[in-house]
Coordinates of C-alpha atoms and ligand atoms in Angstrom, one line a residue:
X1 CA 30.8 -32.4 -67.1
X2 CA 33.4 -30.3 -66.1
X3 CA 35.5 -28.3 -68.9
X4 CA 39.1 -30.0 -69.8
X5 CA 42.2 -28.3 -69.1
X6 CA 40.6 -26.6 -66.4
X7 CA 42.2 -25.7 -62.8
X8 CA 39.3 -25.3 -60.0
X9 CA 40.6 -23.6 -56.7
X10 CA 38.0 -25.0 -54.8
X11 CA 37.3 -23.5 -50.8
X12 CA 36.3 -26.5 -48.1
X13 CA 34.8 -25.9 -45.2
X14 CA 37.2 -24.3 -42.3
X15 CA 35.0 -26.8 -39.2
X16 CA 31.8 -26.8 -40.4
X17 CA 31.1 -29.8 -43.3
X18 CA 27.9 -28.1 -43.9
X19 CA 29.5 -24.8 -45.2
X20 CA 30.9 -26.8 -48.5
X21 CA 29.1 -25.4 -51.2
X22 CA 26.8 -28.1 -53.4
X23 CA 29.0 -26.5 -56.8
X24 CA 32.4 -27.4 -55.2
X25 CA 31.0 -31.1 -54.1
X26 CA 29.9 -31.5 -57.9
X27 CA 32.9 -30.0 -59.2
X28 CA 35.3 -32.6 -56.6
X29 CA 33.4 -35.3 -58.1
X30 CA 34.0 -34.3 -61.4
X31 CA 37.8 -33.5 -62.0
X32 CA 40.2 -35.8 -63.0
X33 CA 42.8 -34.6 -60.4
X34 CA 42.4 -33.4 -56.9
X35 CA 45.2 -31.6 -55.6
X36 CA 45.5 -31.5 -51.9
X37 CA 48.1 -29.8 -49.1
X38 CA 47.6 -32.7 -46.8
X39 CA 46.1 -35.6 -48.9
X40 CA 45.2 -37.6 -45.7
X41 CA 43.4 -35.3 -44.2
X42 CA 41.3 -34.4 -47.4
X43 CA 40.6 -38.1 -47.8
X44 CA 38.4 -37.5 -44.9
X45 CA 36.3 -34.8 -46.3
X46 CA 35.9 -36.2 -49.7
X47 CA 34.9 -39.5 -48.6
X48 CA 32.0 -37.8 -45.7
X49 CA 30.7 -36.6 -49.5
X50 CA 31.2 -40.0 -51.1
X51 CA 34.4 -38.5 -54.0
X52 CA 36.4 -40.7 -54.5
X53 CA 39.0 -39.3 -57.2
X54 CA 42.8 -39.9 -57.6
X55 CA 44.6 -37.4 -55.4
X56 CA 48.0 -35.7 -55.1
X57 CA 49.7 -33.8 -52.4
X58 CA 50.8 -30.4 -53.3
X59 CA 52.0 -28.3 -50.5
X60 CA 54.2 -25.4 -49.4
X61 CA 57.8 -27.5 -50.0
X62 CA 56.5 -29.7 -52.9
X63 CA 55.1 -26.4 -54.9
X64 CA 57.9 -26.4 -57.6
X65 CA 58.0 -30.6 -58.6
X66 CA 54.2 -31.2 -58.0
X67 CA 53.2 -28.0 -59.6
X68 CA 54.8 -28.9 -62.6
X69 CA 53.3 -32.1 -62.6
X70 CA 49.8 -30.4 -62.0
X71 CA 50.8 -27.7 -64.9
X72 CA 51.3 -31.0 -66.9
X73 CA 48.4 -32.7 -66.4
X74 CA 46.4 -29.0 -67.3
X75 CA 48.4 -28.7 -70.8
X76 CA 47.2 -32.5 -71.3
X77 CA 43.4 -32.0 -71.4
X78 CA 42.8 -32.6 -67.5
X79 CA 41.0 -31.0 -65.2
X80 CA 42.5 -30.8 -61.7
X81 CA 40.8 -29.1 -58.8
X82 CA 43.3 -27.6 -56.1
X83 CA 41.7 -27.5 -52.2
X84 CA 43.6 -26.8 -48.9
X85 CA 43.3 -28.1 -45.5
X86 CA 40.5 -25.8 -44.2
X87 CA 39.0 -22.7 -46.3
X88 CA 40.0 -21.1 -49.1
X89 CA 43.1 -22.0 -51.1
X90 CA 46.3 -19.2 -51.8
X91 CA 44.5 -17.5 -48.6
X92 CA 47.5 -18.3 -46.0
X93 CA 47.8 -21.4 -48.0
X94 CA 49.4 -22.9 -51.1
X95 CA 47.9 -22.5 -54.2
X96 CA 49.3 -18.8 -55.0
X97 CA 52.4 -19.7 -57.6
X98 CA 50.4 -22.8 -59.4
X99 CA 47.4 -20.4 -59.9
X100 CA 50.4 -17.7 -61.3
X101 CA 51.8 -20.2 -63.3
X102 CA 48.5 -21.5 -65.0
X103 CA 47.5 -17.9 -65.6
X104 CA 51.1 -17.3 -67.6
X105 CA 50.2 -20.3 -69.7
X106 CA 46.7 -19.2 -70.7
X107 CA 45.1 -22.1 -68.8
X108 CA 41.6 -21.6 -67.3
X109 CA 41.0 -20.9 -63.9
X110 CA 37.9 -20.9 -61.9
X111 CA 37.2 -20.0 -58.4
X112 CA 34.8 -22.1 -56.2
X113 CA 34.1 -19.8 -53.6
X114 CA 33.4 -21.0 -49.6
X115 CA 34.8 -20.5 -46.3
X116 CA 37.6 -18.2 -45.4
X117 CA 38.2 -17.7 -41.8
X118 CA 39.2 -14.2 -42.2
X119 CA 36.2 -13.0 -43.8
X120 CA 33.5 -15.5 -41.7
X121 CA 35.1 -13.5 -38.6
X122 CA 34.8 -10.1 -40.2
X123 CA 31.3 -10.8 -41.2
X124 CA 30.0 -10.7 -37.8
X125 CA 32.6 -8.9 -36.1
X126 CA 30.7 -5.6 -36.1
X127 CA 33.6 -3.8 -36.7
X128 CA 34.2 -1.6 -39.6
X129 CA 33.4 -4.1 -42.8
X130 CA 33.9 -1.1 -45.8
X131 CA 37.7 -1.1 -45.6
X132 CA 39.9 -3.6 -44.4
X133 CA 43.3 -4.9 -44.8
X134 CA 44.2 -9.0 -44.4
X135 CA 47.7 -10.0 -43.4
X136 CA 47.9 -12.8 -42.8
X137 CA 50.0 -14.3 -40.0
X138 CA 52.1 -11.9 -38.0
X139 CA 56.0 -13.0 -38.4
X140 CA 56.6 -15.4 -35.6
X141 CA 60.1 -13.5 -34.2
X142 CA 59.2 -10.5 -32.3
X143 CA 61.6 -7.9 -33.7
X144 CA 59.9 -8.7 -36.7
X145 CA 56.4 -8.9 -35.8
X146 CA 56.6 -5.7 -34.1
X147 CA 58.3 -4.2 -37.6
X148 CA 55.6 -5.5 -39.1
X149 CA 52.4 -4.1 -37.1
X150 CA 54.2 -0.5 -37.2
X151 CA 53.2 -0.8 -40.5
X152 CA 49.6 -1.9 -40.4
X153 CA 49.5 0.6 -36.9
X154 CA 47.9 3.4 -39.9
X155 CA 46.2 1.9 -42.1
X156 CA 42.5 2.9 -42.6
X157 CA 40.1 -0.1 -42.0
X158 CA 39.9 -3.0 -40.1
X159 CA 42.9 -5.6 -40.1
X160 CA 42.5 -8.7 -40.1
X161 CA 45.3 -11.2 -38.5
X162 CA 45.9 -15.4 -38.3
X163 CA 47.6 -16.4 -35.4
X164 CA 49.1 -19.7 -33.8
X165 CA 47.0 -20.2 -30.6
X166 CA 50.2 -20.5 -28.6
X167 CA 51.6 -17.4 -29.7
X168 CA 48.1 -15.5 -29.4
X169 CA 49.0 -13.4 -26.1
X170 CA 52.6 -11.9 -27.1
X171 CA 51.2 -11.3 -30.1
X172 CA 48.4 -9.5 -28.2
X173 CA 51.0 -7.5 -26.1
X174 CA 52.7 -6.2 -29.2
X175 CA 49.4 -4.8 -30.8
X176 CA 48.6 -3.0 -28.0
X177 CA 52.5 -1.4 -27.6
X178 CA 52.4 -0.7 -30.8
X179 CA 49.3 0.3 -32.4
X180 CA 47.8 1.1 -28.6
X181 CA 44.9 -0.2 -26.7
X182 CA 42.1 -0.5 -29.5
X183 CA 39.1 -2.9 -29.7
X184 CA 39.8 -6.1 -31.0
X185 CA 38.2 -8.7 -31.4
X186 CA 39.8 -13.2 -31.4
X187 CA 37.4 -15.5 -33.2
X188 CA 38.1 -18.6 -32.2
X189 CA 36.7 -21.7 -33.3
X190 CA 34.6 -20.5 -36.1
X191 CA 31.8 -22.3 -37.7
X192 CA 32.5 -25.2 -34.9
X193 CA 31.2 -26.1 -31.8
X194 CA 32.7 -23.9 -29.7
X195 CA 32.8 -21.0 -31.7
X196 CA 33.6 -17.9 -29.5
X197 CA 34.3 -14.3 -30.4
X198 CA 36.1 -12.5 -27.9
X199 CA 35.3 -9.0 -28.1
X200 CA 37.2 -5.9 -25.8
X201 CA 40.1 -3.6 -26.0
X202 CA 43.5 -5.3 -26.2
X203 CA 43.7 -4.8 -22.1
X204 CA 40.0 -6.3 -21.5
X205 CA 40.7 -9.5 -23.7
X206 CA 44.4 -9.9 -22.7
X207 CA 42.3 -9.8 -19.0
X208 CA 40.1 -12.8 -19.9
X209 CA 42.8 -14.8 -21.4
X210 CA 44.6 -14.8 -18.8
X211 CA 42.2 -17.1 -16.7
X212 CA 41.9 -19.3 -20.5
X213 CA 44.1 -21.4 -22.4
X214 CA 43.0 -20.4 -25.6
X215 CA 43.0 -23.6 -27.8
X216 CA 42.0 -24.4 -31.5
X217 CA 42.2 -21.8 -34.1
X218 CA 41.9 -18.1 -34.3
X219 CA 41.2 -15.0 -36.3
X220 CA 42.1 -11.8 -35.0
X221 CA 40.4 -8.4 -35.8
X222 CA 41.8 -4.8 -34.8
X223 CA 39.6 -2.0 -35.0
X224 CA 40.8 1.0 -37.1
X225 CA 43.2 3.5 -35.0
X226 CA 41.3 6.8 -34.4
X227 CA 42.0 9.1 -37.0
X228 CA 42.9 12.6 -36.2
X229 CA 40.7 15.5 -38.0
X230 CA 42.1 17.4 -40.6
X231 CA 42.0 21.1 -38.2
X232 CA 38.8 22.9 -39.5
X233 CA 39.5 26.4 -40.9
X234 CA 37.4 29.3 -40.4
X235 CA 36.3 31.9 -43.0
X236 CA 38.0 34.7 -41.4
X237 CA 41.2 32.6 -41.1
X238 CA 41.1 31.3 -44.5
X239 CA 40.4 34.9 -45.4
X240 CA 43.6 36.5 -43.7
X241 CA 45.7 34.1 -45.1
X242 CA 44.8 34.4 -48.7
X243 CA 45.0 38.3 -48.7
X244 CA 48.6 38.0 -47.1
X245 CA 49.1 37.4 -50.7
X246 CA 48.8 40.8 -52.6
X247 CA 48.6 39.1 -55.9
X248 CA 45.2 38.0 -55.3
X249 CA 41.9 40.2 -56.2
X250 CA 39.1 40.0 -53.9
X251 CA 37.2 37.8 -56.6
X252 CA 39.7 35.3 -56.3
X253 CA 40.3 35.2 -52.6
X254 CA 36.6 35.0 -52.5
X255 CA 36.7 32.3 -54.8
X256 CA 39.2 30.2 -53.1
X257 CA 38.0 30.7 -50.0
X258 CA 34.5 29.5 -50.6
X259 CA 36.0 26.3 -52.2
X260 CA 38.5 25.5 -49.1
X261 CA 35.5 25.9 -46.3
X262 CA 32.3 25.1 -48.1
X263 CA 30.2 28.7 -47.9
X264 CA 28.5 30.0 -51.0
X265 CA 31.2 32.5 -53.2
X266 CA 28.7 35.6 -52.1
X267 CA 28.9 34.9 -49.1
X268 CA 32.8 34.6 -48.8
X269 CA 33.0 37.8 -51.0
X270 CA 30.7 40.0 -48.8
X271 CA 33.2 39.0 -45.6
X272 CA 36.3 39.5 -48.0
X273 CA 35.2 42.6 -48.3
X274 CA 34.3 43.5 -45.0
X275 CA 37.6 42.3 -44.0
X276 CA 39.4 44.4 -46.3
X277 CA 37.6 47.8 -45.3
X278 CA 38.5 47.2 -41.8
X279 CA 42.0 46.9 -42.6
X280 CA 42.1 49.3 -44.7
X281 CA 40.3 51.7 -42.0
X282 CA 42.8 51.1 -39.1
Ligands
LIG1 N1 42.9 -20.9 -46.2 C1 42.3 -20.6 -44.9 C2 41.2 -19.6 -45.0 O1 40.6 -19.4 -46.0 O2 40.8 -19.0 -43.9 C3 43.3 -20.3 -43.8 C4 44.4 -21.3 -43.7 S1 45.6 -20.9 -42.5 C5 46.8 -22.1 -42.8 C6 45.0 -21.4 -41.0 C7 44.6 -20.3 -40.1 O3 43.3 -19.7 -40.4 C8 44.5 -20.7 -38.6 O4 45.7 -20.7 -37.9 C9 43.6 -19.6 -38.1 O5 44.3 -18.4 -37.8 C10 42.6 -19.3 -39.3 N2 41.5 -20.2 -39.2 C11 41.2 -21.3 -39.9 N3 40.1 -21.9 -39.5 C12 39.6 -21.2 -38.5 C13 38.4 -21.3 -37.6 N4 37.6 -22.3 -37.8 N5 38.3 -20.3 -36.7 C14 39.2 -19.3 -36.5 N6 40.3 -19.2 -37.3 C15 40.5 -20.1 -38.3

Protein backbone atom coordinates (compact mmCIF):
# COMPACT_ATOMS: atom_id res chain seq x y z
CA UNK A 1 0.00 0.00 0.00
CA UNK A 2 0.85 3.33 -0.58
CA UNK A 3 2.24 5.56 2.48
CA UNK A 4 -0.50 8.08 4.12
CA UNK A 5 -0.14 11.73 3.90
CA UNK A 6 1.72 11.28 0.82
CA UNK A 7 1.48 13.61 -2.44
CA UNK A 8 2.59 11.52 -5.67
CA UNK A 9 3.30 13.95 -8.81
CA UNK A 10 2.78 11.31 -11.12
CA UNK A 11 3.93 11.85 -15.23
CA UNK A 12 1.20 10.22 -17.85
CA UNK A 13 1.98 9.49 -21.06
CA UNK A 14 2.24 12.82 -23.54
CA UNK A 15 0.36 10.32 -26.84
CA UNK A 16 1.67 7.18 -26.25
CA UNK A 17 -0.53 4.99 -23.44
CA UNK A 18 2.29 2.64 -23.46
CA UNK A 19 4.94 5.12 -22.07
CA UNK A 20 2.91 5.15 -18.51
CA UNK A 21 5.23 3.62 -16.19
CA UNK A 22 3.80 0.07 -14.34
CA UNK A 23 4.89 2.20 -10.76
CA UNK A 24 2.58 5.27 -11.64
CA UNK A 25 -0.36 2.71 -12.78
CA UNK A 26 0.09 1.02 -9.17
CA UNK A 27 0.50 4.02 -7.42
CA UNK A 28 -3.11 5.73 -9.43
CA UNK A 29 -4.69 2.73 -8.21
CA UNK A 30 -3.57 3.10 -4.85
CA UNK A 31 -4.20 6.76 -3.63
CA UNK A 32 -7.05 7.94 -2.13
CA UNK A 33 -7.23 11.18 -4.19
CA UNK A 34 -6.34 11.78 -7.82
CA UNK A 35 -5.86 15.22 -8.58
CA UNK A 36 -6.33 16.18 -12.23
CA UNK A 37 -6.03 19.58 -14.59
CA UNK A 38 -8.81 18.38 -16.76
CA UNK A 39 -10.67 15.56 -14.84
CA UNK A 40 -12.59 14.49 -18.01
CA UNK A 41 -9.96 13.92 -19.92
CA UNK A 42 -8.01 11.91 -17.20
CA UNK A 43 -11.09 9.85 -16.82
CA UNK A 44 -10.03 8.50 -20.10
CA UNK A 45 -6.61 7.35 -19.24
CA UNK A 46 -7.35 5.93 -15.91
CA UNK A 47 -10.20 3.95 -17.00
CA UNK A 48 -7.96 2.42 -20.48
CA UNK A 49 -5.90 1.03 -17.07
CA UNK A 50 -9.06 -0.04 -15.20
CA UNK A 51 -8.46 3.00 -11.83
CA UNK A 52 -11.15 3.94 -10.86
CA UNK A 53 -10.51 6.44 -7.81
CA UNK A 54 -12.43 9.65 -6.69
CA UNK A 55 -11.04 12.51 -8.62
CA UNK A 56 -10.71 16.39 -8.37
CA UNK A 57 -9.96 19.06 -10.84
CA UNK A 58 -7.02 21.17 -9.85
CA UNK A 59 -5.89 23.53 -12.50
CA UNK A 60 -4.17 26.80 -13.28
CA UNK A 61 -7.26 29.16 -11.98
CA UNK A 62 -8.53 26.76 -9.21
CA UNK A 63 -4.75 26.33 -7.75
CA UNK A 64 -5.45 28.55 -4.55
CA UNK A 65 -9.22 26.83 -3.30
CA UNK A 66 -8.45 23.22 -4.63
CA UNK A 67 -4.96 23.30 -3.39
CA UNK A 68 -6.09 24.01 -0.13
CA UNK A 69 -8.48 21.37 -0.21
CA UNK A 70 -5.65 18.89 -1.53
CA UNK A 71 -3.27 20.39 1.35
CA UNK A 72 -6.25 19.29 3.60
CA UNK A 73 -6.84 16.09 2.65
CA UNK A 74 -2.55 15.57 3.00
CA UNK A 75 -2.58 16.99 6.74
CA UNK A 76 -5.60 14.30 7.21
CA UNK A 77 -3.76 10.99 6.52
CA UNK A 78 -4.56 10.80 2.65
CA UNK A 79 -2.69 10.11 0.02
CA UNK A 80 -3.46 12.20 -3.19
CA UNK A 81 -1.60 11.64 -6.40
CA UNK A 82 -1.47 14.95 -8.70
CA UNK A 83 -1.17 14.12 -12.78
CA UNK A 84 -1.58 16.64 -15.72
CA UNK A 85 -3.09 16.37 -19.03
CA UNK A 86 -0.12 14.96 -20.94
CA UNK A 87 3.58 14.45 -19.32
CA UNK A 88 5.00 15.52 -16.50
CA UNK A 89 3.25 17.66 -13.94
CA UNK A 90 4.80 21.52 -12.78
CA UNK A 91 6.62 21.11 -16.31
CA UNK A 92 4.51 23.86 -18.30
CA UNK A 93 1.73 22.66 -16.06
CA UNK A 94 0.16 23.06 -12.68
CA UNK A 95 1.45 21.36 -9.96
CA UNK A 96 4.40 23.93 -9.05
CA UNK A 97 2.68 26.06 -5.93
CA UNK A 98 0.79 22.72 -4.37
CA UNK A 99 4.20 20.83 -4.55
CA UNK A 100 5.77 24.41 -2.71
CA UNK A 101 3.12 24.40 -0.36
CA UNK A 102 3.29 20.66 0.69
CA UNK A 103 7.11 21.04 1.00
CA UNK A 104 6.53 24.22 3.54
CA UNK A 105 4.40 21.94 5.63
CA UNK A 106 6.77 18.95 5.84
CA UNK A 107 4.47 16.68 3.82
CA UNK A 108 5.99 13.95 1.69
CA UNK A 109 6.51 14.25 -1.81
CA UNK A 110 7.40 11.68 -4.27
CA UNK A 111 8.09 11.92 -7.93
CA UNK A 112 6.74 9.24 -10.46
CA UNK A 113 8.88 9.87 -13.21
CA UNK A 114 7.52 9.47 -17.21
CA UNK A 115 7.07 11.41 -20.26
CA UNK A 116 8.09 14.95 -20.69
CA UNK A 117 7.96 16.24 -24.13
CA UNK A 118 10.84 18.47 -23.76
CA UNK A 119 13.24 15.88 -22.83
CA UNK A 120 11.69 12.87 -25.19
CA UNK A 121 12.54 15.54 -28.03
CA UNK A 122 16.02 16.31 -26.72
CA UNK A 123 16.78 12.68 -26.41
CA UNK A 124 16.94 12.02 -29.91
CA UNK A 125 17.50 15.40 -31.23
CA UNK A 126 21.19 14.92 -31.72
CA UNK A 127 21.86 18.17 -30.67
CA UNK A 128 24.03 19.09 -27.81
CA UNK A 129 22.36 16.87 -24.76
CA UNK A 130 25.28 18.01 -21.88
CA UNK A 131 23.90 21.58 -21.33
CA UNK A 132 20.62 22.74 -21.96
CA UNK A 133 18.30 25.30 -20.83
CA UNK A 134 14.07 24.67 -20.89
CA UNK A 135 11.80 27.62 -21.18
CA UNK A 136 9.01 26.81 -21.58
CA UNK A 137 6.62 28.59 -23.88
CA UNK A 138 7.85 31.72 -25.53
CA UNK A 139 5.45 34.82 -24.44
CA UNK A 140 2.66 34.88 -26.90
CA UNK A 141 3.00 39.05 -27.71
CA UNK A 142 5.80 39.62 -29.94
CA UNK A 143 7.55 42.54 -28.17
CA UNK A 144 7.75 40.30 -25.51
CA UNK A 145 8.70 37.16 -27.01
CA UNK A 146 11.47 38.77 -28.84
CA UNK A 147 12.57 40.37 -25.14
CA UNK A 148 12.53 37.16 -24.12
CA UNK A 149 14.81 35.17 -26.81
CA UNK A 150 17.50 38.15 -26.48
CA UNK A 151 17.94 36.53 -23.40
CA UNK A 152 18.28 32.85 -24.14
CA UNK A 153 20.18 34.26 -27.70
CA UNK A 154 23.64 33.47 -25.26
CA UNK A 155 23.15 31.00 -23.35
CA UNK A 156 25.51 27.95 -23.56
CA UNK A 157 23.52 24.65 -24.48
CA UNK A 158 20.70 23.64 -26.19
CA UNK A 159 17.24 25.45 -25.47
CA UNK A 160 14.45 23.88 -25.47
CA UNK A 161 10.93 25.73 -26.33
CA UNK A 162 6.85 24.69 -26.30
CA UNK A 163 4.94 26.32 -28.73
CA UNK A 164 1.17 26.66 -29.90
CA UNK A 165 1.10 25.04 -33.37
CA UNK A 166 -0.50 28.17 -34.69
CA UNK A 167 1.96 30.49 -33.53
CA UNK A 168 4.94 28.08 -34.57
CA UNK A 169 6.19 30.21 -37.73
CA UNK A 170 6.34 33.88 -36.21
CA UNK A 171 7.72 32.40 -33.47
CA UNK A 172 10.27 30.76 -35.98
CA UNK A 173 10.89 34.22 -37.61
CA UNK A 174 11.86 35.78 -34.38
CA UNK A 175 14.53 33.11 -33.44
CA UNK A 176 16.10 33.51 -36.45
CA UNK A 177 16.17 37.66 -36.21
CA UNK A 178 17.25 37.38 -33.07
CA UNK A 179 19.43 34.72 -32.18
CA UNK A 180 20.26 34.24 -36.25
CA UNK A 181 19.96 31.32 -38.54
CA UNK A 182 20.97 28.24 -36.31
CA UNK A 183 19.93 24.61 -36.56
CA UNK A 184 16.84 23.80 -35.01
CA UNK A 185 15.09 21.29 -34.84
CA UNK A 186 10.30 21.02 -34.30
CA UNK A 187 9.27 17.71 -32.80
CA UNK A 188 6.07 17.37 -33.49
CA UNK A 189 3.77 14.71 -32.56
CA UNK A 190 5.97 12.80 -30.26
CA UNK A 191 5.55 9.32 -29.13
CA UNK A 192 2.26 9.32 -31.61
CA UNK A 193 1.56 8.28 -34.90
CA UNK A 194 2.78 10.82 -36.77
CA UNK A 195 5.70 11.66 -34.86
CA UNK A 196 8.02 13.92 -37.06
CA UNK A 197 11.22 15.74 -36.18
CA UNK A 198 11.93 18.52 -38.45
CA UNK A 199 15.50 19.07 -38.59
CA UNK A 200 17.39 22.34 -40.56
CA UNK A 201 18.45 25.80 -40.02
CA UNK A 202 15.64 28.24 -39.04
CA UNK A 203 15.61 29.23 -43.04
CA UNK A 204 15.47 25.42 -44.25
CA UNK A 205 12.51 24.51 -41.86
CA UNK A 206 10.68 27.85 -42.12
CA UNK A 207 11.11 26.50 -46.12
CA UNK A 208 9.27 23.28 -45.56
CA UNK A 209 6.59 24.77 -43.44
CA UNK A 210 5.63 26.75 -45.64
CA UNK A 211 4.14 24.01 -48.03
CA UNK A 212 2.69 22.38 -44.27
CA UNK A 213 0.12 23.24 -41.87
CA UNK A 214 1.85 22.13 -39.00
CA UNK A 215 -0.85 20.59 -36.67
CA UNK A 216 -0.79 18.76 -33.19
CA UNK A 217 1.86 19.57 -30.71
CA UNK A 218 5.34 20.62 -30.80
CA UNK A 219 8.69 20.92 -29.07
CA UNK A 220 11.16 23.15 -30.37
CA UNK A 221 15.03 22.73 -30.08
CA UNK A 222 17.71 25.50 -31.02
CA UNK A 223 21.17 24.52 -31.34
CA UNK A 224 23.76 26.46 -29.16
CA UNK A 225 24.91 29.92 -30.95
CA UNK A 226 28.59 29.54 -32.01
CA UNK A 227 30.83 30.62 -29.44
CA UNK A 228 33.60 32.95 -30.25
CA UNK A 229 37.24 31.75 -29.06
CA UNK A 230 38.78 33.34 -26.28
CA UNK A 231 42.03 35.00 -28.86
CA UNK A 232 44.99 32.56 -28.30
CA UNK A 233 48.10 34.31 -26.89
CA UNK A 234 51.47 33.55 -27.95
CA UNK A 235 54.60 33.13 -25.79
CA UNK A 236 56.38 36.06 -27.14
CA UNK A 237 53.27 38.21 -26.73
CA UNK A 238 52.47 37.09 -23.32
CA UNK A 239 56.15 37.65 -22.72
CA UNK A 240 56.25 41.46 -23.91
CA UNK A 241 53.47 42.21 -22.00
CA UNK A 242 54.41 41.01 -18.65
CA UNK A 243 57.99 42.66 -18.84
CA UNK A 244 56.20 46.04 -19.71
CA UNK A 245 55.93 45.71 -16.08
CA UNK A 246 59.41 46.45 -14.43
CA UNK A 247 58.29 45.18 -11.08
CA UNK A 248 58.37 41.67 -12.30
CA UNK A 249 61.73 39.39 -12.17
CA UNK A 250 62.30 37.11 -14.91
CA UNK A 251 61.28 34.11 -12.46
CA UNK A 252 58.01 35.45 -12.18
CA UNK A 253 57.25 36.60 -15.68
CA UNK A 254 58.49 33.11 -16.53
CA UNK A 255 56.13 31.88 -14.13
CA UNK A 256 53.12 33.61 -15.21
CA UNK A 257 53.67 33.17 -18.48
CA UNK A 258 53.95 29.47 -18.47
CA UNK A 259 50.57 29.37 -16.45
CA UNK A 260 48.58 31.83 -18.97
CA UNK A 261 49.75 29.69 -22.34
CA UNK A 262 50.37 26.20 -21.11
CA UNK A 263 54.42 25.57 -21.87
CA UNK A 264 56.64 24.08 -19.21
CA UNK A 265 58.15 27.16 -16.67
CA UNK A 266 61.80 26.23 -18.38
CA UNK A 267 60.75 26.62 -21.28
CA UNK A 268 59.03 30.11 -20.79
CA UNK A 269 62.13 31.18 -18.75
CA UNK A 270 64.77 30.21 -21.46
CA UNK A 271 62.61 32.65 -24.11
CA UNK A 272 62.17 35.24 -21.16
CA UNK A 273 65.52 35.40 -21.27
CA UNK A 274 66.23 35.45 -24.71
CA UNK A 275 63.89 38.15 -25.04
CA UNK A 276 65.36 40.25 -22.51
CA UNK A 277 69.05 40.03 -24.01
CA UNK A 278 67.83 41.22 -27.22
CA UNK A 279 66.32 44.13 -25.80
CA UNK A 280 68.73 44.81 -23.83
CA UNK A 281 71.30 44.51 -26.93
CA UNK A 282 69.51 46.97 -29.27
N1 LIG B 1 3.83 18.66 -18.83
C1 LIG B 1 4.08 18.42 -20.24
C2 LIG B 1 5.46 17.76 -20.38
O1 LIG B 1 5.95 17.17 -19.44
O2 LIG B 1 6.01 17.79 -21.49
C3 LIG B 1 3.94 19.68 -21.05
C4 LIG B 1 2.57 20.30 -20.98
S1 LIG B 1 2.39 21.75 -21.92
C5 LIG B 1 0.86 22.36 -21.37
C6 LIG B 1 1.96 21.16 -23.49
C7 LIG B 1 3.04 21.43 -24.53
O3 LIG B 1 4.05 20.43 -24.45
C8 LIG B 1 2.53 21.35 -25.97
O4 LIG B 1 1.97 22.57 -26.38
C9 LIG B 1 3.80 21.03 -26.72
O5 LIG B 1 4.59 22.19 -26.91
C10 LIG B 1 4.51 20.09 -25.73
N2 LIG B 1 4.10 18.70 -26.00
C11 LIG B 1 3.28 17.93 -25.25
N3 LIG B 1 3.11 16.73 -25.83
C12 LIG B 1 3.84 16.73 -26.96
C13 LIG B 1 4.07 15.80 -28.01
N4 LIG B 1 3.49 14.60 -27.98
N5 LIG B 1 4.88 16.15 -29.02
C14 LIG B 1 5.46 17.37 -29.06
N6 LIG B 1 5.28 18.30 -28.10
C15 LIG B 1 4.49 17.99 -27.08
Amino acid sequence: MTPAATLYIIATPIGNLEDITYRAVRILGEVDLIAAEDTRHSLKLLSHFGISKPLTSYFDHNQQLKGERILSALRQGKSVALISDAGTPCVSDPGYQLVRDAVAEHIRVIPIPGSCAAITALSASGLPSDTFTFAGFPPSRQGKRRTFLTSMAALPGTLILYEAPHRLLQTLLDIKEVCGDRPIIVARELTKIYEEFIRGTVSEVLASLDSITIRGEVALLVAPGEREEPEHETLESVLARLMADSTLSIKDIARQAAAITGVSRSEAYQEALRVKNIREDA
